[in-house]
Coordinates of C-alpha atoms in Angstrom, one line a residue:
Chain A
M186 CA 22.6 -30.3 -3.6
T187 CA 19.9 -29.0 -5.9
A188 CA 18.5 -25.6 -4.8
I189 CA 16.0 -25.3 -7.6
A190 CA 14.6 -28.0 -9.8
L191 CA 12.4 -27.2 -12.8
R192 CA 10.6 -30.0 -14.6
G193 CA 8.5 -29.3 -17.7
V194 CA 7.7 -25.8 -16.5
T195 CA 5.1 -24.2 -18.7
V196 CA 3.5 -20.8 -18.1
A197 CA 0.6 -19.4 -20.1
L198 CA -0.3 -15.7 -19.7
G199 CA -3.5 -14.5 -21.2
G200 CA -3.9 -17.6 -23.3
R201 CA -0.4 -17.3 -24.7
T202 CA 2.3 -19.8 -23.8
V203 CA 5.3 -17.7 -22.6
V204 CA 7.4 -20.5 -21.1
E205 CA 7.3 -24.0 -22.5
G206 CA 8.6 -27.2 -21.0
V207 CA 11.7 -25.9 -19.3
D208 CA 13.7 -28.5 -17.5
A209 CA 16.7 -27.3 -15.4
A210 CA 18.4 -27.6 -12.1
V211 CA 20.3 -25.0 -10.1
A212 CA 22.9 -26.3 -7.6
S213 CA 23.1 -24.8 -4.2
G214 CA 25.6 -21.9 -4.2
E215 CA 25.6 -21.6 -7.9
W216 CA 25.2 -18.5 -10.0
L217 CA 23.0 -19.2 -13.0
A218 CA 22.4 -16.6 -15.7
L219 CA 19.1 -16.7 -17.7
I220 CA 19.8 -15.2 -21.1
G221 CA 17.8 -14.7 -24.2
P222 CA 16.3 -12.0 -26.4
N223 CA 13.5 -9.7 -25.3
G224 CA 10.3 -11.7 -24.8
A225 CA 12.2 -15.0 -24.4
G226 CA 10.4 -15.7 -21.1
K227 CA 13.2 -14.9 -18.6
T228 CA 11.1 -12.7 -16.4
T229 CA 8.1 -15.0 -16.5
L230 CA 10.3 -18.0 -15.5
L231 CA 11.6 -16.0 -12.6
R232 CA 8.1 -15.1 -11.5
A233 CA 7.0 -18.7 -11.8
I234 CA 9.8 -19.8 -9.5
A235 CA 8.8 -17.0 -7.1
G236 CA 5.3 -18.4 -7.0
L237 CA 3.8 -15.2 -8.6
V238 CA 2.3 -16.8 -11.7
P239 CA 0.5 -20.1 -12.1
F240 CA 2.5 -22.8 -14.0
E241 CA 2.2 -26.4 -15.2
G242 CA 4.9 -28.8 -14.4
E243 CA 6.9 -28.9 -11.2
I244 CA 9.2 -26.4 -9.5
E245 CA 11.0 -27.6 -6.4
L246 CA 13.1 -25.5 -3.9
D247 CA 15.4 -27.5 -1.8
G248 CA 13.4 -30.6 -2.8
R249 CA 10.0 -29.1 -1.8
S250 CA 7.3 -28.3 -4.4
V251 CA 6.5 -24.6 -4.4
R252 CA 2.9 -25.4 -4.7
L253 CA 2.9 -26.9 -1.2
L254 CA 4.8 -24.0 0.3
G255 CA 2.9 -21.2 2.0
R256 CA 3.5 -17.7 0.9
G257 CA 5.6 -16.9 4.0
E258 CA 7.5 -20.1 3.8
L259 CA 8.4 -19.4 0.1
A260 CA 9.5 -15.9 1.0
R261 CA 11.8 -17.2 3.6
L262 CA 13.4 -19.6 1.1
L263 CA 13.6 -17.2 -1.8
A264 CA 13.9 -13.5 -2.4
L265 CA 13.1 -11.7 -5.7
V266 CA 14.7 -8.5 -6.9
P267 CA 12.5 -7.2 -9.7
Q268 CA 13.8 -5.3 -12.6
E269 CA 11.9 -2.1 -11.6
P270 CA 11.3 -2.4 -7.9
S271 CA 9.0 0.2 -6.4
T272 CA 10.8 2.5 -4.1
P273 CA 8.3 4.8 -2.3
P274 CA 10.0 8.2 -2.2
W275 CA 9.0 8.9 1.4
M276 CA 10.3 5.7 2.8
T277 CA 13.7 5.7 4.6
V278 CA 16.4 3.2 3.7
A279 CA 16.0 1.6 7.2
E280 CA 12.2 1.3 6.7
Y281 CA 12.7 -0.1 3.2
V282 CA 15.2 -2.8 4.2
L283 CA 13.1 -3.7 7.2
L284 CA 10.3 -4.6 4.9
G285 CA 12.5 -7.5 3.9
R286 CA 11.7 -9.0 7.3
T287 CA 8.0 -9.3 6.5
P288 CA 8.1 -13.1 5.9
H289 CA 9.7 -13.6 9.3
L290 CA 7.0 -11.6 11.1
G291 CA 3.5 -12.4 12.0
I292 CA 0.9 -10.4 10.1
L293 CA 0.2 -8.3 13.2
A294 CA 3.8 -8.1 14.5
A295 CA 6.2 -5.2 14.6
E296 CA 9.9 -5.7 14.0
G297 CA 12.0 -6.8 17.0
R298 CA 15.6 -6.7 17.9
R299 CA 16.5 -9.7 15.7
D300 CA 14.9 -8.1 12.7
R301 CA 16.7 -4.8 13.2
E302 CA 20.0 -6.7 13.5
A303 CA 19.4 -8.6 10.3
A304 CA 18.6 -5.4 8.5
A305 CA 21.6 -3.7 10.0
E306 CA 23.8 -6.5 8.8
A307 CA 22.3 -6.3 5.3
L308 CA 23.0 -2.5 5.3
A309 CA 26.5 -3.0 6.5
R310 CA 27.2 -5.6 3.8
L311 CA 25.9 -3.2 1.1
D312 CA 27.9 -0.3 2.4
L313 CA 24.8 1.6 3.4
V314 CA 25.7 2.3 7.0
G315 CA 24.9 6.0 7.6
Y316 CA 22.1 5.9 5.0
E317 CA 19.5 4.5 7.5
G318 CA 17.5 7.7 7.8
R319 CA 17.8 8.8 4.1
R320 CA 14.6 8.9 2.1
L321 CA 14.7 6.7 -1.0
A322 CA 13.9 9.7 -3.1
T323 CA 17.3 11.2 -2.3
L324 CA 19.3 8.1 -3.4
S325 CA 21.1 7.8 -6.7
G326 CA 20.4 4.9 -9.0
G327 CA 23.3 2.8 -7.7
E328 CA 22.4 3.5 -4.1
K329 CA 18.8 2.6 -4.7
Q330 CA 19.9 -0.7 -6.3
R331 CA 22.0 -1.5 -3.2
A332 CA 19.0 -0.7 -0.9
V333 CA 16.9 -3.1 -3.0
V334 CA 19.6 -5.9 -2.7
A335 CA 19.9 -5.1 1.1
R336 CA 16.1 -5.7 1.4
A337 CA 16.5 -9.0 -0.3
L338 CA 19.4 -9.9 2.0
A339 CA 17.4 -8.9 5.1
Q340 CA 14.9 -11.5 4.0
E341 CA 17.6 -14.1 4.8
A342 CA 16.6 -16.3 1.9
R343 CA 19.1 -18.8 0.5
I344 CA 18.0 -18.3 -3.0
V345 CA 17.9 -14.8 -4.7
L346 CA 16.3 -14.3 -8.0
L347 CA 17.4 -11.1 -9.8
D348 CA 15.7 -9.7 -12.9
E349 CA 18.2 -7.6 -14.8
P350 CA 20.2 -6.4 -11.8
T351 CA 22.3 -4.1 -13.8
A352 CA 19.7 -2.7 -16.2
S353 CA 19.6 0.8 -14.6
L354 CA 23.2 1.0 -13.7
D355 CA 26.2 2.5 -15.6
I356 CA 29.1 0.2 -16.4
G357 CA 31.0 0.9 -13.2
H358 CA 28.0 0.6 -10.9
G359 CA 26.8 -2.5 -12.8
Q360 CA 30.2 -4.1 -12.3
Q361 CA 30.3 -3.2 -8.6
A362 CA 26.8 -4.6 -8.1
L363 CA 27.8 -7.9 -9.6
E364 CA 31.0 -8.1 -7.7
L365 CA 29.1 -7.5 -4.5
L366 CA 26.5 -10.1 -5.4
D367 CA 29.3 -12.6 -6.1
A368 CA 31.0 -11.8 -2.8
L369 CA 27.7 -12.3 -0.9
R370 CA 27.2 -15.5 -2.7
L371 CA 30.6 -16.8 -1.7
E372 CA 30.3 -15.6 1.9
S373 CA 26.8 -16.9 2.6
G374 CA 26.4 -19.7 0.1
L375 CA 23.6 -17.9 -1.7
T376 CA 22.2 -19.4 -4.8
L377 CA 21.7 -16.7 -7.5
V378 CA 19.6 -16.8 -10.6
A379 CA 19.8 -13.7 -12.6
A380 CA 18.1 -12.7 -15.9
M381 CA 20.8 -10.7 -17.8
H382 CA 20.9 -8.9 -21.1
D383 CA 24.6 -8.0 -21.0
L384 CA 26.1 -11.3 -22.2
T385 CA 29.7 -10.3 -21.5
L386 CA 28.9 -9.5 -17.8
A387 CA 26.8 -12.7 -17.6
A388 CA 29.7 -14.7 -18.9
Q389 CA 32.1 -13.2 -16.4
Y390 CA 30.0 -13.9 -13.3
A391 CA 27.8 -16.9 -14.0
D392 CA 28.8 -20.4 -13.5
R393 CA 26.3 -21.6 -16.0
M394 CA 23.8 -20.2 -18.4
L395 CA 20.4 -21.1 -19.7
L396 CA 19.6 -19.6 -23.1
L397 CA 15.8 -19.1 -23.6
D398 CA 14.2 -18.3 -26.9
G399 CA 10.5 -18.2 -27.5
G400 CA 9.8 -19.6 -24.1
R401 CA 11.9 -22.7 -24.7
L402 CA 15.3 -23.7 -23.4
V403 CA 17.6 -23.8 -26.4
A404 CA 21.0 -24.0 -24.9
E405 CA 22.5 -24.7 -21.5
G406 CA 26.0 -25.0 -20.1
R407 CA 29.1 -23.0 -19.2
P408 CA 29.2 -19.5 -20.7
E409 CA 32.0 -20.3 -23.2
D410 CA 30.0 -23.2 -24.5
V411 CA 26.7 -21.4 -24.7
L412 CA 27.9 -18.1 -26.2
T413 CA 28.9 -18.8 -29.8
A414 CA 28.7 -16.2 -32.5
E415 CA 26.4 -18.5 -34.6
R416 CA 24.0 -19.1 -31.7
I417 CA 23.8 -15.4 -30.8
A418 CA 23.2 -14.6 -34.5
A419 CA 20.4 -17.1 -34.6
R420 CA 18.7 -16.2 -31.3
Y421 CA 19.3 -12.5 -31.0
E422 CA 19.6 -11.6 -34.7
A423 CA 22.7 -9.9 -33.8
A424 CA 26.1 -9.8 -35.5
V425 CA 28.7 -10.3 -32.9
E426 CA 32.2 -11.6 -32.4
V427 CA 32.9 -13.8 -29.3
V428 CA 36.4 -13.2 -28.0
Q429 CA 38.4 -14.4 -25.1
V430 CA 39.3 -11.7 -22.6
G431 CA 41.1 -12.6 -19.4
G432 CA 39.8 -16.1 -18.9
S433 CA 36.2 -15.3 -19.9
V434 CA 34.4 -14.8 -23.1
A435 CA 33.3 -11.4 -24.2
V436 CA 30.5 -10.7 -26.8
V437 CA 31.4 -7.8 -29.0
P438 CA 28.8 -6.4 -31.4
R439 CA 30.0 -6.0 -35.0
R440 CA 28.8 -3.5 -37.6
G441 CA 28.3 -4.0 -41.3
A442 CA 27.4 -7.7 -41.2
R443 CA 23.9 -7.8 -40.0
A444 CA 22.6 -11.3 -39.4
S445 CA 19.2 -10.6 -40.9
A446 CA 18.8 -10.0 -44.5
S447 CA 15.9 -7.5 -44.0
D448 CA 18.0 -5.5 -41.5
A449 CA 20.8 -5.5 -44.0
A450 CA 18.5 -4.2 -46.7
D451 CA 17.2 -1.5 -44.3
A452 CA 20.7 -0.4 -43.6
G453 CA 21.4 -0.2 -47.3
V454 CA 24.2 -2.8 -47.1
Chain R
M59 CA 30.4 -8.5 11.6
G60 CA 28.4 -9.3 14.6
A61 CA 29.7 -6.3 16.5
V62 CA 29.0 -4.1 13.5
A63 CA 25.5 -5.4 13.2
A64 CA 24.8 -5.0 16.9
G65 CA 26.3 -1.5 16.9
S66 CA 24.2 -0.1 14.1
A67 CA 20.9 -2.1 14.8
A68 CA 19.8 0.8 16.9
A69 CA 19.9 3.1 13.9
V70 CA 17.7 0.7 11.8
R71 CA 14.3 1.7 12.9
A72 CA 11.1 2.3 11.1
R73 CA 9.8 5.7 12.0
G74 CA 6.8 4.8 14.1
L75 CA 4.9 7.4 16.0
S76 CA 7.5 9.8 17.2
P77 CA 6.6 10.9 20.8
L78 CA 6.7 14.6 19.8
V79 CA 4.3 14.2 16.8
A80 CA 2.0 11.9 18.7
A81 CA 1.9 14.4 21.6
G82 CA 1.2 17.2 19.2
A83 CA -1.7 15.3 17.6
C84 CA -3.1 14.5 21.1
V85 CA -2.9 18.1 22.2
F86 CA -4.6 19.2 19.0
L87 CA -7.4 16.7 19.6
L88 CA -7.8 17.7 23.3
A89 CA -7.9 21.3 22.4
A90 CA -10.5 20.7 19.7
L91 CA -12.6 18.7 22.2
A92 CA -12.4 21.4 24.8
I93 CA -13.4 24.1 22.2
G94 CA -16.2 21.9 21.0
V95 CA -17.6 21.4 24.5
V96 CA -17.3 25.0 25.6
V97 CA -18.5 26.9 22.5
G98 CA -22.2 27.1 22.0
P99 CA -25.3 29.3 22.5
V100 CA -25.1 28.7 26.2
E101 CA -21.7 29.7 27.7
L102 CA -20.5 27.0 30.0
G103 CA -16.8 27.9 30.5
L104 CA -14.0 25.3 30.6
G105 CA -13.7 25.5 34.3
G106 CA -17.3 24.7 34.9
V107 CA -17.2 21.9 32.4
L108 CA -14.2 20.4 34.1
E109 CA -15.7 20.7 37.5
S110 CA -18.9 19.1 36.3
A111 CA -16.9 16.3 34.7
A112 CA -15.1 15.8 38.0
A113 CA -18.4 15.6 39.9
R114 CA -19.7 13.1 37.4
L115 CA -16.6 11.0 38.0
R116 CA -17.4 11.2 41.7
L117 CA -14.0 12.7 42.5
P118 CA -13.9 13.5 46.2
G119 CA -14.9 17.1 46.9
A120 CA -16.0 17.9 43.4
T121 CA -19.4 19.5 42.9
T122 CA -20.8 20.9 39.7
P123 CA -21.2 24.6 39.4
L124 CA -23.7 24.2 36.6
S125 CA -27.5 24.4 36.8
P126 CA -29.5 21.3 36.0
T127 CA -30.4 22.8 32.6
E128 CA -26.7 23.5 31.9
E129 CA -25.9 20.0 33.0
A130 CA -28.4 18.6 30.6
I131 CA -27.1 20.8 27.7
L132 CA -23.6 19.7 28.4
W133 CA -24.0 16.0 28.9
E134 CA -27.1 15.2 26.8
I135 CA -26.4 17.5 23.8
R136 CA -23.0 19.0 23.5
V137 CA -20.7 16.2 24.7
P138 CA -22.4 13.5 22.6
R139 CA -22.3 15.8 19.6
V140 CA -18.6 16.5 20.1
V141 CA -17.9 12.8 20.6
L142 CA -19.8 11.9 17.5
A143 CA -17.9 14.4 15.5
A144 CA -14.7 13.0 16.8
L145 CA -15.6 9.5 16.0
V146 CA -16.8 10.3 12.5
G147 CA -13.8 12.5 11.8
A148 CA -11.4 9.8 13.0
M149 CA -13.2 7.2 10.9
L150 CA -13.2 9.2 7.7
A151 CA -9.6 10.1 8.0
L152 CA -8.6 6.6 8.9
A153 CA -10.6 5.1 6.0
G154 CA -9.1 7.7 3.6
A155 CA -5.6 6.9 4.6
T156 CA -6.3 3.1 4.4
Y157 CA -7.8 3.4 0.9
Q158 CA -4.8 5.5 -0.2
G159 CA -2.4 2.8 1.0
V160 CA -4.4 -0.2 -0.2
F161 CA -5.0 1.2 -3.6
R162 CA -1.7 3.0 -3.9
N163 CA -3.7 6.0 -5.0
P164 CA -3.1 9.4 -3.4
L165 CA -6.5 10.6 -4.6
A166 CA -8.4 7.7 -2.9
D167 CA -11.0 8.7 -0.4
P168 CA -13.4 6.7 1.8
Y169 CA -16.0 7.0 -0.9
L170 CA -13.9 5.4 -3.6
L171 CA -15.7 2.1 -3.8
G172 CA -19.2 3.6 -3.9
V173 CA -20.2 3.9 -0.3
A174 CA -21.3 7.5 -0.7
A175 CA -23.4 6.9 -3.8
G176 CA -25.0 3.8 -2.2
A177 CA -25.7 5.6 1.0
G178 CA -27.0 8.6 -0.9
L179 CA -29.4 6.4 -2.8
G180 CA -30.5 4.6 0.3
A181 CA -31.1 7.9 2.1
T182 CA -33.0 9.3 -0.9
L183 CA -35.2 6.3 -1.2
A184 CA -36.0 6.5 2.5
I185 CA -36.8 10.2 2.4
A186 CA -38.9 9.9 -0.8
Y187 CA -40.9 6.7 -0.2
L188 CA -41.0 5.9 3.5
P189 CA -44.1 7.3 5.3
D190 CA -43.3 10.1 7.7
G191 CA -43.9 7.9 10.7
L192 CA -41.3 5.3 9.7
R193 CA -38.8 7.7 8.4
G194 CA -37.9 9.0 11.9
Q195 CA -34.7 8.6 13.6
R196 CA -33.7 5.1 12.7
A197 CA -35.0 4.4 9.2
L198 CA -32.8 6.9 7.4
P199 CA -29.4 5.8 8.9
A200 CA -30.4 2.2 8.3
A201 CA -31.3 2.8 4.7
A202 CA -28.1 4.8 4.1
F203 CA -26.0 2.1 5.8
V204 CA -27.5 -0.7 3.8
G205 CA -27.3 1.3 0.6
G206 CA -23.6 2.0 1.2
L207 CA -22.8 -1.7 1.8
V208 CA -24.8 -2.9 -1.2
A209 CA -22.9 -0.5 -3.4
V210 CA -19.5 -1.7 -2.2
L211 CA -20.5 -5.4 -2.5
L212 CA -21.6 -4.7 -6.0
T213 CA -18.3 -3.0 -6.7
Y214 CA -16.5 -6.1 -5.5
A215 CA -18.8 -8.3 -7.6
V216 CA -18.1 -6.2 -10.7
G217 CA -14.4 -6.1 -10.0
R218 CA -14.3 -9.9 -9.6
S219 CA -16.3 -10.6 -12.7
A220 CA -13.6 -8.8 -14.7
R221 CA -11.6 -11.9 -15.4
R222 CA -8.3 -10.2 -15.4
E223 CA -6.0 -10.3 -12.5
R224 CA -8.0 -8.9 -9.6
D225 CA -5.7 -5.9 -9.1
A226 CA -6.5 -2.8 -7.3
A227 CA -7.1 -0.7 -10.4
T228 CA -9.9 -3.0 -11.6
L229 CA -11.6 -2.6 -8.3
V230 CA -11.3 1.2 -8.4
L231 CA -12.8 1.2 -11.9
A232 CA -15.7 -1.0 -10.7
G233 CA -16.2 1.5 -7.9
V234 CA -16.5 4.4 -10.4
T235 CA -19.0 2.4 -12.4
V236 CA -21.2 1.4 -9.5
A237 CA -21.1 5.0 -8.1
A238 CA -22.1 6.4 -11.5
F239 CA -25.1 4.0 -11.6
F240 CA -26.2 4.7 -8.1
T241 CA -25.8 8.4 -8.4
A242 CA -27.9 8.4 -11.6
W243 CA -30.6 6.3 -9.9
Q244 CA -30.6 8.7 -6.9
T245 CA -30.9 11.8 -9.1
F246 CA -33.8 10.2 -10.9
V247 CA -35.6 9.4 -7.7
Q248 CA -34.9 12.9 -6.5
Q249 CA -36.3 14.5 -9.6
Q250 CA -39.4 12.4 -9.4
N251 CA -39.9 13.6 -5.8
A252 CA -39.0 17.3 -6.1
E253 CA -40.6 18.1 -2.7
T254 CA -38.0 16.1 -0.9
L255 CA -35.1 17.8 -2.7
Q256 CA -34.1 20.0 0.1
Q257 CA -34.1 17.3 2.7
V258 CA -32.0 15.0 0.5
Y259 CA -29.7 17.9 -0.3
A260 CA -29.2 18.7 3.4
W261 CA -28.4 15.1 4.1
I262 CA -25.8 14.9 1.3
L263 CA -24.0 18.0 2.6
G264 CA -23.6 16.3 6.0
N265 CA -24.2 17.4 9.5
I266 CA -23.5 16.1 13.0
P267 CA -27.0 15.5 14.6
S268 CA -27.6 16.8 18.2
T269 CA -29.5 13.7 19.1
G270 CA -27.7 12.6 22.2
W271 CA -25.9 9.4 22.9
G272 CA -28.0 7.1 20.6
D273 CA -26.0 8.0 17.5
V274 CA -22.7 7.7 19.3
L275 CA -23.6 4.2 20.4
L276 CA -24.7 3.4 16.8
V277 CA -21.4 4.4 15.3
L278 CA -19.0 3.4 18.1
P279 CA -18.8 -0.3 17.5
Y280 CA -18.1 0.0 13.8
V281 CA -15.4 2.6 14.4
A282 CA -13.9 0.5 17.1
V283 CA -13.7 -2.6 15.0
A284 CA -12.5 -0.7 11.9
A285 CA -9.8 1.0 13.9
A286 CA -8.7 -2.3 15.6
V287 CA -8.4 -4.1 12.2
V288 CA -6.6 -1.3 10.3
L289 CA -4.2 -0.4 13.1
A290 CA -3.3 -4.0 13.7
L291 CA -2.5 -4.3 10.0
R292 CA -0.7 -1.0 9.7
R293 CA 2.7 -2.4 9.0
V294 CA 1.4 -4.5 6.2
V295 CA -0.1 -1.4 4.6
D296 CA 3.5 -0.1 4.2
V297 CA 4.4 -3.4 2.5
L298 CA 1.4 -3.0 0.1
T299 CA 2.8 0.3 -1.1
L300 CA 5.4 -1.8 -2.9
G301 CA 2.7 -3.1 -5.2
D302 CA 0.9 -6.4 -5.2
E303 CA 3.7 -8.5 -6.7
E304 CA 6.5 -7.3 -4.5
A305 CA 4.2 -7.6 -1.4
A306 CA 3.4 -11.2 -2.5
S307 CA 7.0 -12.0 -2.9
L308 CA 7.5 -10.8 0.7
G309 CA 5.1 -13.4 1.8
V310 CA 1.9 -11.3 2.1
H311 CA -1.4 -12.7 1.1
V312 CA -2.3 -9.5 -0.8
G313 CA -5.9 -10.3 -1.7
R314 CA -6.8 -11.4 1.8
V315 CA -5.1 -8.4 3.5
R316 CA -6.7 -6.0 1.1
L317 CA -10.1 -7.4 1.6
A318 CA -9.8 -7.3 5.4
L319 CA -8.6 -3.6 5.3
V320 CA -11.3 -2.6 2.8
V321 CA -14.1 -4.3 4.7
A322 CA -13.0 -2.7 7.9
A323 CA -12.7 0.8 6.4
T324 CA -16.0 0.4 4.5
L325 CA -18.1 -0.8 7.4
G326 CA -16.8 2.1 9.5
T327 CA -17.4 4.6 6.8
A328 CA -20.9 3.3 6.0
A329 CA -21.8 3.6 9.7
A330 CA -20.4 7.2 9.9
V331 CA -22.1 8.2 6.7
A332 CA -25.4 6.7 7.8
V333 CA -25.5 9.0 10.8
T334 CA -24.0 12.2 9.5
G335 CA -24.5 12.2 5.8
L336 CA -21.7 12.7 3.3
I337 CA -18.9 14.8 4.8
G338 CA -16.3 15.2 2.1
F339 CA -12.7 16.2 2.1
V340 CA -11.7 14.9 5.6
G341 CA -10.6 11.6 4.2
I342 CA -8.3 13.1 1.7
I343 CA -7.1 16.3 3.4
V344 CA -6.2 14.9 6.8
P345 CA -3.9 12.1 5.7
H346 CA -2.2 14.3 3.1
A347 CA -1.6 17.1 5.5
I348 CA 0.0 14.8 8.0
R349 CA 2.1 13.2 5.3
L350 CA 3.2 16.6 4.0
L351 CA 4.0 17.9 7.5
T352 CA 5.8 14.8 8.9
G353 CA 6.7 12.6 5.9
V354 CA 5.8 9.4 7.8
G355 CA 4.8 6.0 6.4
Y356 CA 1.5 4.3 6.9
R357 CA 2.3 2.7 10.2
A358 CA 2.4 6.1 11.8
L359 CA 0.1 7.9 9.4
L360 CA -2.9 5.6 10.2
P361 CA -3.1 6.3 14.0
L362 CA -2.2 10.0 13.4
S363 CA -5.0 10.3 10.9
M364 CA -7.5 9.2 13.5
L365 CA -6.3 11.7 16.1
V366 CA -6.1 14.6 13.7
G367 CA -9.3 13.7 11.7
A368 CA -11.2 13.6 15.0
G369 CA -9.9 17.0 16.1
F370 CA -10.5 18.5 12.6
L371 CA -14.1 17.4 12.4
V372 CA -14.9 18.6 15.9
L373 CA -13.5 22.1 15.0
A374 CA -15.4 22.0 11.7
D375 CA -18.6 21.2 13.5
V376 CA -18.0 24.1 16.0
A377 CA -17.7 26.4 13.0
A378 CA -20.7 24.8 11.3
R379 CA -23.0 25.5 14.3
S380 CA -21.6 28.8 15.5
L381 CA -20.6 30.9 12.5
L382 CA -24.2 31.7 11.5
A383 CA -25.9 30.6 14.7
P384 CA -28.6 29.8 15.3
A385 CA -28.5 28.5 11.7
E386 CA -26.2 25.6 10.9
I387 CA -23.9 25.6 7.9
P388 CA -23.7 22.1 6.3
L389 CA -20.7 20.4 7.6
G390 CA -19.5 19.3 4.2
V391 CA -19.4 22.9 3.2
V392 CA -17.3 23.8 6.2
T393 CA -14.8 21.0 5.9
A394 CA -14.0 22.1 2.3
F395 CA -14.2 25.8 3.0
L396 CA -11.8 25.7 5.9
G397 CA -9.9 22.6 4.7
A398 CA -9.0 23.8 1.2
P399 CA -7.2 27.0 2.2
F400 CA -5.4 25.2 5.0
F401 CA -4.3 22.4 2.6
A402 CA -3.2 25.0 0.0
I403 CA -0.9 26.5 2.7
V404 CA 0.5 23.1 3.6
L405 CA 1.1 22.4 -0.1
R406 CA 2.9 25.7 -0.6
S407 CA 5.1 25.4 2.5
T408 CA 6.4 21.8 2.1
R409 CA 8.5 20.1 -0.4
V410 CA 8.1 16.5 0.7
G411 CA 6.1 14.5 -1.9
P412 CA 3.3 12.3 -0.8

């Protein structure tokens, strides 16, 4: 079943076309990685799917056009974890995770028992039991990231969009975060769409990849098919080797053979 | 999993109004009201006041120990003045806390969008140009109220005409622009009518009038509506602190909610300002002091701000009318003069950020 369908999605921001004519489908329960160099349009595409920027074309979630979904309805179907979420320092972890219940509450309502249970379950699954009363200001980067994911889980949406979920995490915490997301996906049948810069991690966790460049979809498929040294050289202007490591491909940067002639000149090669 | 969830759900609570803090705020307000009613040129005594109140409520066996003159002083002058100070203090503190949340700006105060400048211009025009007969009791507040609302409407219009995303920062900039324009206009009118300078100046520094229940009834409906709207939406204010985009991705209609909150806070502020002039500092100091002392989020901060703001302004008014009695010190001077040192102590003695 198709969780997300994109047809000819075009987004213009401030008169500049940032995403152009993207067609893609994400199957229910799938992990899709959005990759591409800085400015490729990954974040903008995620924001369009989340209904936060106007777009042309069609975006459907579970077969329903996002244009016809109300704000609350959309937020019950889909949760967005931004790259730099705001974490008000005075807020406690419990309060923060409970904010995820907003789309399930009337505008004037307070959280009920059902909401507290959903938040408690999200906290338990992110190993944050005992953190309920801690202020966000006192959390480490990794703990904060878990609180943000817990808030998204408390939203009880079947689709979770993640913008650079490992950007602020070290290699260990990044790995743990992705393992956790994968486990949550398998347990609850979540559909994950994650914009990712680390191509090796993306290859290890994603079922499929979309490679964006200049707002256009330039490659699509399984990680081992999308990630070739030539393509990465062309799109990222990076010199890399793609190697097989434990059943997955890894992208390893290489020195001394810059892809771009001007860079090579700068480097004095 | 179910057992785990059920077991720990009790720990997953947003800090609402903790009974202890709420009780403390209520005690503070009641004490302030008592002081406000008892202190004055005519000593009434708390016991006498309570007995008189019991008699008014027709409690069995209660008779007032006060003379008819004292009764009149108590019920026609002092109580309405204290109630008015409480209403205005509650409104200004609530509006300040609301603006701080809605605009995610700790320095926001109720006058952020130009209410003060507009009301100031309206009052100045009324004082300078209306004939003495018309100027009386009702024309000045009406002119100030209309001026305040016109300024905020203009702020919204300017903010909307900026064809960028209608974010909170644009609106704040528009407010600064409109306030500058209205203030310049007001200064010009003032300079042209130098003989009214003192009257305008006295209005700008604020005072609680001793004019009986009329002003209370004028302000009450606005404060009631503003408080009802803001308190009903207080959970959403916490969501708004995540920023427009995250609040929207949680299903909140950010534009609509912000408009409802700003309209409520602005109407209440304009009504308060119209009757009492510009009383500064309450809207900033009260919410921040509560935040620093308790660390709570907006859902608790908003009701607490009303209670503490009410008590604070009642006490400030007591100081304003009794420190140099029979002369009155402008209330805006007192709020800052007492408020600033108090706030400095709070800042020094706490480590919790706003």
